XYZ file of C-alpha atoms in Angstrom:
749
model
C 15.591 0.141 -63.650
C 14.649 3.767 -64.305
C 13.864 4.337 -67.990
C 15.783 7.591 -68.071
C 18.970 5.491 -67.574
C 18.198 3.325 -70.648
C 17.558 6.383 -72.695
C 20.608 8.318 -71.581
C 22.759 7.604 -74.605
C 21.245 9.960 -77.034
C 24.319 10.949 -78.945
C 24.780 8.663 -81.819
C 28.113 8.488 -83.599
C 28.167 6.147 -86.507
C 31.581 5.052 -87.354
C 30.829 2.956 -90.278
C 28.098 0.769 -91.729
C 28.326 -1.473 -94.631
C 25.242 -3.484 -95.149
C 25.059 -6.557 -93.100
C 28.639 -6.684 -92.231
C 30.151 -5.686 -88.942
C 29.098 -2.234 -87.805
C 30.667 -0.358 -84.917
C 28.975 2.723 -83.612
C 28.006 4.528 -80.472
C 24.464 3.979 -80.130
C 21.136 5.230 -78.935
C 19.801 2.449 -76.737
C 16.118 3.196 -76.415
C 13.568 0.726 -74.966
C 10.636 2.741 -76.054
C 7.861 0.476 -74.855
C 8.913 -1.855 -72.053
C 6.347 -4.653 -71.791
C 6.681 -5.046 -68.094
C 5.572 -1.466 -67.426
C 7.572 -1.445 -64.145
C 10.659 0.464 -64.997
C 10.760 2.319 -61.676
C 9.976 -0.725 -59.733
C 12.371 -2.950 -57.895
C 13.247 -6.036 -59.963
C 13.418 -9.333 -58.304
C 16.250 -11.861 -58.869
C 13.812 -14.029 -60.772
C 13.043 -11.495 -63.388
C 16.271 -9.974 -64.511
C 15.375 -9.475 -68.112
C 13.537 -6.562 -69.660
C 12.227 -6.545 -73.146
C 10.562 -4.069 -75.395
C 10.037 -2.798 -78.860
C 12.491 -0.424 -80.434
C 11.215 2.687 -82.030
C 11.761 1.062 -85.416
C 9.647 -1.967 -84.526
C 12.512 -4.296 -83.501
C 12.972 -6.274 -80.322
C 15.248 -5.082 -77.555
C 16.505 -6.855 -74.522
C 18.234 -5.570 -71.515
C 19.899 -8.194 -69.352
C 20.693 -7.902 -65.689
C 24.317 -8.461 -64.919
C 25.574 -8.940 -61.359
C 26.884 -5.444 -60.938
C 27.442 -3.470 -57.727
C 23.858 -3.701 -56.513
C 23.964 -7.490 -56.900
C 27.454 -7.977 -55.576
C 26.556 -6.699 -52.126
C 23.884 -9.237 -51.794
C 20.982 -6.765 -51.688
C 17.999 -6.746 -53.954
C 17.856 -2.929 -54.152
C 17.420 -3.016 -57.836
C 18.962 -5.072 -60.546
C 21.101 -3.153 -63.026
C 20.079 -3.882 -66.559
C 22.814 -3.552 -69.156
C 24.037 -5.668 -72.046
C 21.736 -4.743 -74.802
C 20.663 -6.975 -77.578
C 18.466 -5.657 -80.378
C 16.873 -7.463 -83.280
C 15.990 -4.948 -85.918
C 12.931 -5.140 -88.122
C 15.031 -6.532 -91.007
C 16.394 -9.388 -88.824
C 19.834 -8.034 -88.083
C 20.984 -8.533 -84.544
C 22.800 -5.695 -82.822
C 24.933 -6.359 -79.791
C 26.173 -3.488 -77.699
C 29.545 -4.669 -76.243
C 31.025 -2.965 -73.141
C 34.484 -4.391 -73.889
C 36.754 -2.755 -76.437
C 38.537 -4.448 -79.293
C 42.285 -4.041 -79.029
C 43.351 -7.003 -81.125
C 42.224 -9.706 -78.739
C 39.191 -10.675 -80.817
C 36.666 -9.945 -78.176
C 33.978 -8.703 -80.501
C 34.001 -12.080 -82.272
C 34.104 -14.206 -79.120
C 31.395 -12.355 -77.324
C 29.262 -12.382 -80.411
C 29.665 -16.114 -80.535
C 28.147 -16.466 -77.097
C 25.005 -14.596 -78.138
C 24.682 -16.263 -81.540
C 25.039 -19.687 -80.001
C 21.975 -19.339 -77.855
C 19.937 -17.054 -80.095
C 20.458 -19.499 -82.992
C 21.628 -17.086 -85.582
C 24.647 -17.108 -87.809
C 27.575 -15.183 -86.533
C 27.574 -12.822 -89.497
C 23.970 -11.822 -88.650
C 25.338 -9.923 -85.555
C 26.481 -6.403 -85.764
C 28.564 -5.119 -82.937
C 28.341 -1.643 -81.448
C 30.673 0.080 -79.055
C 28.988 0.722 -75.748
C 28.929 4.252 -74.586
C 30.278 5.032 -71.065
C 28.009 3.846 -68.354
C 29.079 1.661 -65.438
C 25.517 1.119 -64.313
C 24.583 -0.298 -67.685
C 27.718 -1.859 -69.055
C 29.861 -2.942 -66.124
C 31.809 -6.167 -66.681
C 30.280 -8.439 -63.918
C 33.763 -9.753 -63.151
C 35.313 -6.292 -62.736
C 32.294 -4.373 -61.531
C 32.971 -1.500 -63.779
C 33.051 -0.866 -67.510
C 36.611 -1.772 -68.336
C 38.580 -4.075 -70.521
C 41.344 -5.626 -68.709
C 42.528 -8.447 -66.470
C 41.593 -10.952 -69.240
C 37.990 -10.698 -68.040
C 35.803 -10.222 -70.978
C 34.856 -13.772 -71.635
C 34.865 -14.521 -67.942
C 32.429 -11.641 -67.231
C 30.106 -12.104 -70.110
C 30.118 -15.890 -70.542
C 26.768 -16.504 -68.738
C 24.692 -13.298 -69.317
C 25.220 -13.126 -73.046
C 24.102 -16.596 -73.412
C 21.163 -16.045 -71.218
C 20.229 -13.047 -73.413
C 20.398 -15.066 -76.489
C 18.475 -18.008 -75.041
C 15.812 -15.642 -73.673
C 15.182 -13.984 -76.958
C 15.077 -17.344 -78.741
C 12.416 -18.597 -76.279
C 10.309 -15.455 -76.743
C 10.478 -15.613 -80.581
C 9.579 -19.365 -80.503
C 6.630 -18.650 -78.163
C 5.444 -15.957 -80.617
C 5.656 -18.346 -83.562
C 4.041 -21.140 -81.646
C 1.205 -18.819 -80.563
C 0.577 -17.825 -84.168
C 0.522 -21.461 -85.278
C -1.296 -22.640 -82.067
C 1.272 -25.360 -81.449
C 3.384 -26.425 -78.476
C 6.461 -24.156 -78.394
C 8.582 -27.092 -77.278
C 7.796 -28.807 -80.530
C 9.178 -25.868 -82.641
C 12.835 -25.671 -83.616
C 15.065 -22.819 -84.681
C 17.830 -22.483 -87.264
C 19.728 -19.379 -88.464
C 17.159 -16.922 -87.168
C 14.098 -18.834 -88.457
C 11.508 -20.607 -86.302
C 10.460 -23.901 -87.902
C 6.928 -25.468 -87.504
C 6.855 -28.942 -85.940
C 5.602 -30.289 -89.279
C 8.645 -28.770 -91.053
C 6.276 -27.355 -93.671
C 6.095 -23.832 -92.245
C 8.544 -21.313 -90.956
C 8.722 -17.767 -89.619
C 11.855 -15.534 -89.628
C 12.609 -13.721 -86.387
C 11.840 -10.433 -88.142
C 8.184 -11.421 -88.525
C 7.893 -12.161 -84.861
C 9.417 -9.152 -83.170
C 6.280 -7.306 -82.174
C 4.565 -10.364 -80.758
C 7.638 -11.415 -78.837
C 8.020 -7.870 -77.434
C 4.547 -8.089 -76.096
C 5.040 -11.382 -74.466
C 7.317 -10.458 -71.704
C 10.644 -12.034 -70.755
C 11.108 -15.421 -69.176
C 12.687 -15.489 -65.762
C 16.388 -16.112 -66.020
C 16.278 -19.192 -63.781
C 13.764 -20.753 -66.166
C 16.044 -20.410 -69.089
C 17.907 -23.698 -69.875
C 21.125 -23.000 -71.599
C 22.697 -25.447 -74.051
C 24.788 -28.271 -72.825
C 28.341 -28.434 -74.164
C 27.552 -31.200 -76.547
C 24.810 -29.048 -78.150
C 27.051 -26.200 -79.106
C 27.364 -25.609 -82.794
C 29.430 -22.391 -82.697
C 31.192 -22.287 -79.311
C 34.302 -24.389 -79.633
C 34.727 -23.528 -83.322
C 36.944 -20.913 -84.916
C 34.875 -18.748 -87.346
C 36.455 -15.847 -89.137
C 36.940 -12.737 -87.005
C 34.147 -10.238 -87.601
C 36.447 -7.209 -87.693
C 39.119 -8.856 -89.837
C 37.833 -7.664 -93.347
C 37.849 -4.039 -92.308
C 41.319 -4.370 -90.708
C 42.732 -6.091 -93.746
C 41.297 -3.475 -96.136
C 42.387 -0.634 -93.963
C 38.815 0.612 -93.293
C 38.923 0.112 -89.563
C 39.110 3.462 -87.704
C 41.466 3.655 -84.814
C 41.643 6.724 -82.604
C 44.553 8.105 -84.607
C 42.455 7.842 -87.790
C 39.617 10.129 -86.620
C 38.959 12.994 -89.041
C 36.410 15.794 -88.425
C 35.472 18.905 -90.328
C 37.809 21.737 -89.410
C 40.122 19.408 -87.506
C 43.515 20.671 -86.435
C 46.408 18.495 -85.323
C 48.599 19.119 -82.418
C 52.125 17.814 -81.683
C 53.188 17.950 -78.030
C 56.260 18.049 -75.847
C 55.856 17.080 -72.287
C 58.356 17.897 -69.574
C 61.077 15.260 -69.808
C 61.210 15.164 -65.935
C 58.083 14.378 -64.031
C 56.973 17.501 -62.106
C 58.822 19.880 -64.573
C 57.297 22.870 -66.411
C 58.042 24.709 -69.596
C 60.366 27.696 -68.829
C 60.774 29.339 -72.258
C 59.010 28.766 -75.610
C 59.898 30.538 -78.835
C 56.390 31.110 -80.098
C 57.418 33.485 -82.863
C 59.622 30.792 -84.501
C 56.901 28.187 -84.152
C 54.240 30.372 -85.715
C 56.572 31.177 -88.616
C 56.189 27.608 -89.772
C 53.629 27.343 -92.648
C 50.521 25.673 -91.421
C 51.089 26.387 -87.666
C 48.199 28.247 -86.158
C 48.800 28.259 -82.386
C 51.186 27.404 -79.612
C 49.506 26.223 -76.379
C 51.171 25.806 -73.004
C 49.594 23.785 -70.317
C 50.817 22.780 -66.909
C 53.466 20.220 -67.923
C 53.484 20.447 -71.853
C 53.567 22.537 -74.855
C 51.413 21.905 -77.929
C 51.802 23.269 -81.416
C 48.552 23.277 -83.321
C 48.733 23.103 -87.117
C 46.883 21.986 -90.250
C 48.699 18.723 -90.185
C 51.217 16.689 -88.142
C 54.226 17.580 -90.355
C 53.741 21.387 -89.689
C 52.934 20.724 -86.016
C 56.226 18.792 -85.520
C 58.277 21.367 -87.338
C 56.654 24.048 -85.184
C 57.407 22.134 -82.071
C 61.102 21.914 -82.964
C 61.155 25.575 -83.798
C 59.734 26.419 -80.443
C 62.975 25.365 -78.788
C 61.358 24.661 -75.485
C 63.431 25.075 -72.286
C 62.336 23.296 -69.196
C 62.330 23.861 -65.505
C 63.005 20.285 -64.431
C 61.659 20.722 -60.966
C 62.489 18.565 -57.916
C 63.087 15.212 -59.705
C 66.013 16.262 -61.918
C 68.591 14.279 -59.962
C 66.812 10.928 -59.886
C 68.426 7.977 -61.623
C 67.896 4.218 -61.796
C 70.733 3.371 -59.435
C 69.293 5.468 -56.686
C 65.772 4.103 -57.236
C 67.039 0.497 -57.032
C 69.032 1.259 -53.828
C 65.798 2.620 -52.252
C 63.862 -0.423 -53.217
C 66.603 -2.708 -51.934
C 66.570 -0.933 -48.609
C 62.743 -1.005 -48.363
C 62.760 -4.787 -49.103
C 64.870 -5.369 -45.954
C 61.964 -4.533 -43.740
C 58.898 -6.711 -43.051
C 55.795 -5.946 -45.047
C 52.047 -6.356 -44.895
C 51.210 -10.039 -44.572
C 49.240 -11.337 -47.605
C 49.314 -14.953 -46.669
C 50.570 -16.758 -43.511
C 49.898 -20.476 -43.191
C 51.730 -22.883 -40.963
C 54.887 -21.702 -39.206
C 57.424 -20.540 -41.700
C 60.132 -19.457 -39.214
C 59.971 -22.768 -37.417
C 59.992 -24.892 -40.593
C 62.752 -22.711 -42.199
C 65.062 -22.959 -39.177
C 64.685 -26.705 -39.039
C 65.001 -27.299 -42.854
C 67.700 -29.651 -44.044
C 68.612 -27.145 -46.671
C 67.844 -23.465 -46.988
C 67.953 -21.187 -50.016
C 67.641 -17.442 -50.300
C 67.557 -15.287 -53.403
C 66.847 -11.755 -54.704
C 65.073 -11.198 -57.959
C 64.690 -7.939 -59.798
C 62.375 -6.908 -62.598
C 62.616 -3.471 -64.336
C 60.291 -0.687 -65.200
C 58.558 -1.419 -68.435
C 56.719 0.762 -70.914
C 53.640 -0.380 -72.900
C 54.876 0.833 -76.344
C 51.555 0.074 -78.097
C 51.912 0.254 -81.843
C 49.278 3.066 -81.976
C 50.909 5.879 -80.001
C 48.770 7.886 -77.613
C 46.428 10.185 -79.228
C 43.125 11.821 -78.523
C 40.724 14.092 -80.480
C 38.625 16.624 -78.659
C 36.040 19.179 -79.618
C 35.536 21.403 -76.542
C 32.583 23.757 -76.438
C 30.734 25.740 -73.902
C 28.240 23.097 -72.929
C 29.647 19.856 -74.319
C 33.012 18.203 -74.680
C 33.165 15.463 -77.285
C 36.165 13.018 -77.187
C 37.224 10.480 -79.756
C 39.715 8.100 -78.273
C 40.434 4.428 -77.808
C 40.067 3.808 -74.134
C 39.923 0.701 -71.967
C 37.945 2.530 -69.345
C 35.391 5.030 -70.870
C 33.607 5.733 -67.647
C 36.778 6.556 -65.748
C 37.850 8.772 -68.607
C 34.501 10.448 -68.653
C 34.502 11.094 -64.925
C 38.056 12.501 -65.009
C 37.173 14.914 -67.779
C 34.088 15.991 -65.930
C 36.212 16.759 -62.865
C 38.772 18.623 -64.968
C 36.190 20.760 -66.829
C 33.499 21.153 -64.235
C 30.945 19.913 -66.772
C 28.378 17.255 -65.757
C 29.296 13.766 -66.882
C 26.380 13.850 -69.339
C 28.162 16.649 -71.243
C 31.329 14.547 -71.762
C 30.648 12.425 -74.773
C 33.129 9.555 -75.391
C 33.279 8.163 -78.855
C 35.311 4.990 -78.217
C 37.496 3.723 -81.004
C 39.402 0.652 -81.855
C 42.654 0.379 -79.880
C 45.986 -0.189 -81.715
C 47.191 -1.955 -78.653
C 46.170 -1.395 -75.051
C 48.241 -3.556 -72.635
C 46.912 -1.548 -69.664
C 48.224 1.833 -70.962
C 44.796 2.877 -72.193
C 43.277 2.218 -68.754
C 44.702 5.613 -67.837
C 42.984 8.883 -68.650
C 46.107 11.074 -68.638
C 46.373 11.365 -72.397
C 42.743 12.447 -72.702
C 43.048 15.002 -69.853
C 46.077 16.556 -71.505
C 44.154 16.780 -74.798
C 41.232 18.361 -73.188
C 43.458 20.953 -71.474
C 44.830 21.837 -74.977
C 41.488 21.765 -76.667
C 40.043 24.239 -74.129
C 42.353 26.818 -75.721
C 41.371 26.058 -79.339
C 38.406 27.078 -81.354
C 37.248 23.841 -83.072
C 38.309 20.232 -82.905
C 41.891 19.214 -82.406
C 43.700 15.796 -82.530
C 46.611 15.572 -80.160
C 49.128 12.990 -81.211
C 52.103 11.896 -79.149
C 55.342 11.037 -80.916
C 56.794 7.583 -80.258
C 59.411 9.235 -78.007
C 56.789 11.148 -76.021
C 54.803 7.965 -75.689
C 57.584 5.890 -74.333
C 59.173 8.659 -72.111
C 55.917 9.586 -70.536
C 54.339 6.254 -69.895
C 52.971 4.881 -66.612
C 55.460 2.175 -66.174
C 55.190 -1.389 -64.926
C 56.695 -1.103 -61.480
C 60.288 -2.099 -60.670
C 60.207 -5.017 -58.249
C 62.885 -5.939 -55.879
C 61.749 -9.237 -54.195
C 63.293 -11.448 -51.632
C 62.479 -15.171 -51.537
C 63.522 -17.980 -49.248
C 62.640 -21.654 -48.921
C 63.586 -24.615 -46.838
C 63.799 -28.248 -48.072
C 63.507 -31.401 -45.940
C 65.761 -34.459 -46.178
C 63.802 -35.743 -49.109
C 64.149 -32.513 -50.945
C 60.474 -31.408 -50.607
C 59.853 -27.761 -49.794
C 58.610 -27.299 -46.272
C 58.932 -23.600 -45.779
C 58.371 -20.698 -48.307
C 58.742 -16.925 -47.833
C 58.192 -14.386 -50.549
C 58.516 -10.668 -49.847
C 57.289 -8.598 -52.714
C 58.608 -5.054 -52.803
C 57.518 -2.347 -55.348
C 55.198 0.478 -55.894
C 51.412 0.077 -55.677
C 49.416 0.627 -58.871
C 46.287 -0.139 -57.045
C 46.867 2.500 -54.395
C 47.126 5.192 -57.047
C 44.551 3.773 -59.528
C 41.822 2.600 -57.265
C 42.469 3.785 -53.718
C 39.333 2.108 -52.156
C 40.805 -1.268 -53.258
C 44.053 -0.659 -51.428
C 43.132 -2.070 -48.094
C 45.282 -2.307 -44.975
C 48.371 -1.489 -46.917
C 47.980 -4.556 -49.265
C 48.012 -4.333 -53.039
C 46.041 -7.355 -54.267
C 47.619 -7.012 -57.636
C 51.151 -6.873 -56.566
C 50.975 -10.208 -54.805
C 48.823 -12.053 -57.330
C 50.641 -15.151 -58.359
C 52.867 -14.968 -55.273
C 50.274 -15.516 -52.562
C 48.746 -18.610 -54.175
C 51.352 -20.661 -55.950
C 49.892 -23.847 -57.443
C 52.035 -26.052 -55.253
C 51.464 -27.860 -51.954
C 53.822 -26.123 -49.483
C 52.866 -26.510 -45.817
C 54.421 -23.361 -44.367
C 54.097 -20.333 -46.435
C 54.497 -16.570 -45.667
C 53.978 -13.872 -48.395
C 54.405 -10.228 -47.618
C 54.056 -6.936 -49.544
C 56.298 -3.885 -49.027
C 55.020 -0.737 -50.722
C 57.887 1.410 -51.961
C 57.021 4.342 -54.143
C 59.868 5.544 -56.365
C 60.167 9.363 -56.751
C 59.829 10.954 -60.137
C 58.169 7.992 -61.870
C 54.522 6.918 -62.025
C 53.638 3.271 -62.344
C 50.651 1.616 -63.960
C 49.154 -1.726 -64.974
C 51.059 -3.608 -67.638
C 49.979 -6.691 -69.572
C 50.028 -9.636 -67.248
C 49.632 -7.339 -64.192
C 50.697 -9.002 -60.938
C 51.385 -12.533 -62.286
C 53.857 -11.165 -64.895
C 56.425 -10.408 -62.215
C 55.471 -13.011 -59.601
C 55.268 -16.070 -61.856
C 58.812 -15.310 -63.045
C 60.136 -15.270 -59.460
C 58.100 -18.257 -58.186
C 58.929 -20.474 -61.148
C 62.487 -19.497 -61.310
C 62.898 -20.260 -57.683
C 61.121 -23.610 -58.087
C 63.840 -24.490 -60.517
C 66.399 -23.439 -57.969
C 64.846 -25.682 -55.354
C 64.741 -28.550 -57.756
C 68.438 -28.112 -58.487
C 69.200 -28.014 -54.786
C 67.129 -31.149 -54.303
C 68.931 -32.769 -57.257
C 65.663 -33.486 -58.978
C 64.360 -32.996 -62.491
C 62.432 -29.703 -62.572
C 59.277 -31.322 -63.931
C 59.368 -34.216 -61.483
C 59.929 -31.785 -58.634
C 56.900 -29.852 -59.636
C 54.767 -33.024 -60.170
C 55.505 -34.122 -56.575
C 53.796 -30.941 -55.371
C 50.733 -31.101 -57.493
C 48.828 -34.094 -56.368
C 46.087 -31.816 -55.010
C 45.921 -29.821 -58.171
C 44.896 -32.115 -61.135
C 44.288 -29.288 -63.637
C 47.709 -27.815 -63.086
C 49.282 -31.295 -63.300
C 47.463 -31.949 -66.511
C 48.788 -28.819 -68.292
C 52.284 -29.553 -66.968
C 52.187 -33.076 -68.296
C 50.793 -32.075 -71.634
C 53.332 -29.361 -72.173
C 56.327 -31.502 -71.346
C 54.979 -34.398 -73.417
C 54.504 -32.167 -76.473
C 57.945 -30.647 -75.940
C 59.699 -33.917 -75.670
C 60.965 -33.207 -72.130
C 63.794 -35.442 -71.280
C 65.042 -35.861 -74.798
C 68.760 -34.913 -74.875
C 69.746 -31.608 -76.361
C 73.159 -30.680 -77.845
C 75.628 -28.556 -75.899
C 74.610 -24.859 -75.540
C 71.000 -25.741 -75.715
C 68.408 -26.363 -73.055
C 64.752 -26.664 -72.057
C 62.997 -24.797 -69.324
C 59.513 -25.149 -67.828
C 57.007 -22.837 -66.114
C 53.654 -23.478 -64.537
C 51.020 -21.024 -63.415
C 47.453 -20.464 -62.476
C 46.423 -16.934 -63.384
C 43.351 -15.180 -64.767
C 41.262 -18.320 -64.158
C 43.398 -20.405 -66.520
C 46.129 -23.003 -66.092
C 49.160 -22.692 -68.270
C 52.430 -24.434 -68.637
C 55.217 -23.469 -71.100
C 58.358 -25.133 -72.197
C 61.004 -23.062 -73.868
C 63.957 -24.306 -75.842
C 66.945 -21.949 -76.092
C 70.351 -21.854 -77.695
C 73.202 -19.829 -75.916
C 76.261 -19.001 -77.955
C 79.856 -18.611 -76.744
C 79.263 -14.884 -75.975
C 76.172 -15.665 -73.915
C 73.709 -14.399 -76.489
C 70.348 -16.158 -76.141
C 68.110 -17.271 -78.937
C 64.685 -18.757 -78.109
C 64.068 -21.562 -80.612
C 60.747 -23.016 -79.566
C 57.873 -22.388 -77.138
C 55.346 -25.046 -76.301
C 52.216 -24.063 -74.495
C 49.653 -26.256 -72.831
C 46.672 -24.471 -71.548
C 43.445 -25.313 -69.637
C 41.312 -22.228 -69.984
C 38.123 -23.992 -69.179
C 35.706 -24.634 -72.033
C 37.512 -23.316 -75.143
C 35.148 -20.735 -76.813
C 37.334 -20.173 -79.946
C 40.412 -22.369 -80.299
C 42.121 -20.178 -82.969
C 41.674 -17.150 -80.689
C 43.259 -19.043 -77.922
C 46.195 -19.898 -80.174
C 46.470 -16.242 -81.164
C 46.449 -15.110 -77.557
C 49.141 -17.671 -76.645
C 51.282 -16.321 -79.489
C 50.602 -12.671 -78.765
C 51.184 -12.918 -75.004
C 54.266 -14.993 -75.462
C 55.801 -12.517 -77.870
C 55.060 -9.619 -75.717
C 56.478 -11.320 -72.572
C 59.429 -12.578 -74.455
C 60.253 -9.040 -75.740
C 60.309 -7.830 -72.213
C 62.371 -10.774 -70.955
C 65.056 -10.359 -73.514
C 65.162 -6.559 -73.907
C 62.570 -4.687 -71.863
C 63.861 -2.108 -69.429
C 63.173 1.517 -68.814
C 65.961 3.317 -67.183
C 66.223 6.837 -65.646
C 69.132 9.317 -65.738
C 68.971 12.871 -64.560
C 65.176 12.417 -64.076
C 64.744 11.506 -67.689
C 63.756 8.253 -69.211
C 66.660 7.116 -71.422
C 64.770 5.139 -73.936
C 62.839 6.904 -76.692
C 61.882 4.741 -79.640
C 62.058 1.152 -81.033
C 65.831 1.536 -81.506
C 66.396 1.839 -77.831
C 63.201 -0.017 -76.694
C 63.081 -2.690 -79.294
C 60.256 -5.161 -79.814
C 61.045 -8.761 -80.839
C 61.349 -8.958 -84.639
C 59.834 -11.632 -86.816
C 63.071 -13.389 -87.543
C 63.740 -13.492 -83.752
C 60.391 -14.989 -82.845
C 60.394 -18.719 -82.258
C 57.679 -21.162 -83.280
C 54.906 -21.126 -80.653
C 52.811 -24.209 -80.303
C 49.524 -24.239 -78.356
C 47.853 -27.417 -77.018
C 44.519 -27.056 -75.343
C 43.365 -29.344 -72.434
C 39.753 -30.374 -72.912
C 37.639 -28.916 -70.150
C 33.968 -28.307 -69.196
C 34.738 -25.613 -66.674
C 33.596 -22.016 -67.316
C 36.103 -20.136 -69.483
C 39.133 -18.539 -67.882
C 41.025 -15.406 -69.207
C 43.833 -15.716 -71.708
C 44.874 -12.240 -72.920
C 47.759 -12.017 -70.413
C 48.486 -15.517 -69.320
C 51.276 -16.322 -71.742
C 52.979 -12.945 -70.988
C 53.502 -14.063 -67.458
C 54.605 -17.639 -68.256
C 57.288 -17.153 -70.807
C 60.089 -15.436 -68.874
C 60.721 -18.188 -66.295
C 60.478 -20.824 -69.009
C 63.256 -19.127 -70.952
C 65.525 -18.398 -67.998
C 65.120 -21.928 -66.719
C 66.097 -23.066 -70.203
C 69.174 -20.897 -70.044
C 70.107 -22.476 -66.784
C 69.657 -25.895 -68.309
C 71.960 -24.941 -71.164
C 74.604 -23.065 -69.256
C 74.165 -23.516 -65.478
C 73.683 -19.706 -65.303
C 70.779 -18.592 -63.061
C 68.994 -15.494 -64.269
C 67.515 -13.450 -61.322
C 67.291 -10.106 -62.974
C 65.532 -9.084 -66.150
C 66.019 -8.311 -68.910
C 68.340 -11.215 -69.704
C 71.823 -10.022 -70.266
C 74.534 -11.844 -72.262
C 76.898 -13.552 -69.890
């Protein structure tokens, strides 16, 4: 690994330090004296660690993660990334590529390192990683991104390896000083203990010797067995919680800089539109307003503070040229999707002989399911602070993809990537919205016309009306049952826009969007003849993006709803119907059995109430939910209880799992009950939480989580419950009323 890469992050932005508590900062990662002395040399698979002394006399490790160069099977040079540093005073600093957006990733990833390094969790300080795919790519995603519930999955092994390697080196250093067998030494809380128990050495006294010893080969590092874990599997306090509770945590919208101005913006209400007339004189007459800036699709009013900026924006009385999309509405878009869904698509899976089996089935069922456009509506609205200068562009923003953002700004400005400095911040909700660089690009366009730093803040209305929406899906599904009521033929045609084709064109191969069919192509059930297709249909005048739960969030609803339809047609209990198709899938069967047991499945319910079940395998985790609902005489639905059973592999932090189940369930339940973005005259009709309402506290049901014990590597959880909850609820409505819900959001009867 070239040393210049390791030293490339020279811009240090310290967000906050407070003694030994959690520290977040963009860092200077400098291995000043690599022991191996072979930085420019090829690194073999057996030596994927590098170690050196920090400038301050600490110990630094760079750990090889299976990034692009490893994924292609070549040995063309390992990529060293995930940095761990032990400072001279004994503090451990971990540079984390993932961002914290409420999911608790800084705590969970720190636990992996602390477990093997044998330090207390509060001895670890966490730093935001600066943008660099080569150094900080998530091994699961192959780029520096936070999404797809992949943080634990990606760093489960390498962070433990890093901790174990450092521990071995420090033990070896102590044993050498004592002239004893390293295997006889033990470690506790960052202190190496002599075999006699009478002597000890803290890590801070061993750093230089350890740095000079060289790293062990990764394949010689023995990680702890599950029974040896002292931290993994427990639920310590979240590292970032004290600062969040006290209000000290800095999100992107909190950034303050000397001379900072604030900009309020108005973006064309119709995609493709442009400002036609702006009353600059009226805007500038507002006290505190300094400048009115027009860019391609938006107008910004720059002021001393947000209040003045908003008043200036209102006074500007902007008139718009709506462009070619002014006549678009939801009805037309759905009609276009309906027509597109009538044609065959790209085959995602074709096993057996669907047509033959379907034509010979004892009973055949067909259905159409529809899911609406959805906005992300993160609690922290879109914002970005930019200080644009001749040779550098500094950006303060909470982003799920810092490298993509950096590259996009470099392209926009013509600057080299090294001149685009991203200071990543805590995210007040991501849900896929902050994978996109559009908000940053707009802020940079505005900042180029301003002398000094400017913070661009979107209003809630601008945020919701200029989102990149979860696609509208119009899916057709068919199945055939044999005489015994078992499904023998299954056909699912997914129809909607392709986020992947826009977001990552190289991954859109042969017309197939892997995300659009996830959860549809591989249902957990044994069905002998299965055909799954994808029809790409791009709606005009609206841009789509990833939304929490991505592909499974729409496909699981359809698959699990249709499974209930088949169970009804077969005159079988929905749970028994599923069980009969899961003999080959014991983990799926186990979560189903646990969920229904805890929910009391089969226990009679009063009139107007019902239970529904869902089952899925997504993000590497198995999940089953049971929902209990009450439906009143007017058809209004109240969800009264949700029971979750999850097998997410070895549970790293049970309370975090519980939190993710609750968070994902509430997010998905909000969408199922209320979520819909509609278009009229090219404009999004919803604008704030009055017309796009989240679930309120008094509407949120009790959510129970039960974890299946497992020794498998951890799966992802941030999005699983979001996908599972809608079919559990709609199946419960069917149980209560006999009314089948095939289109979301759920409407009163």
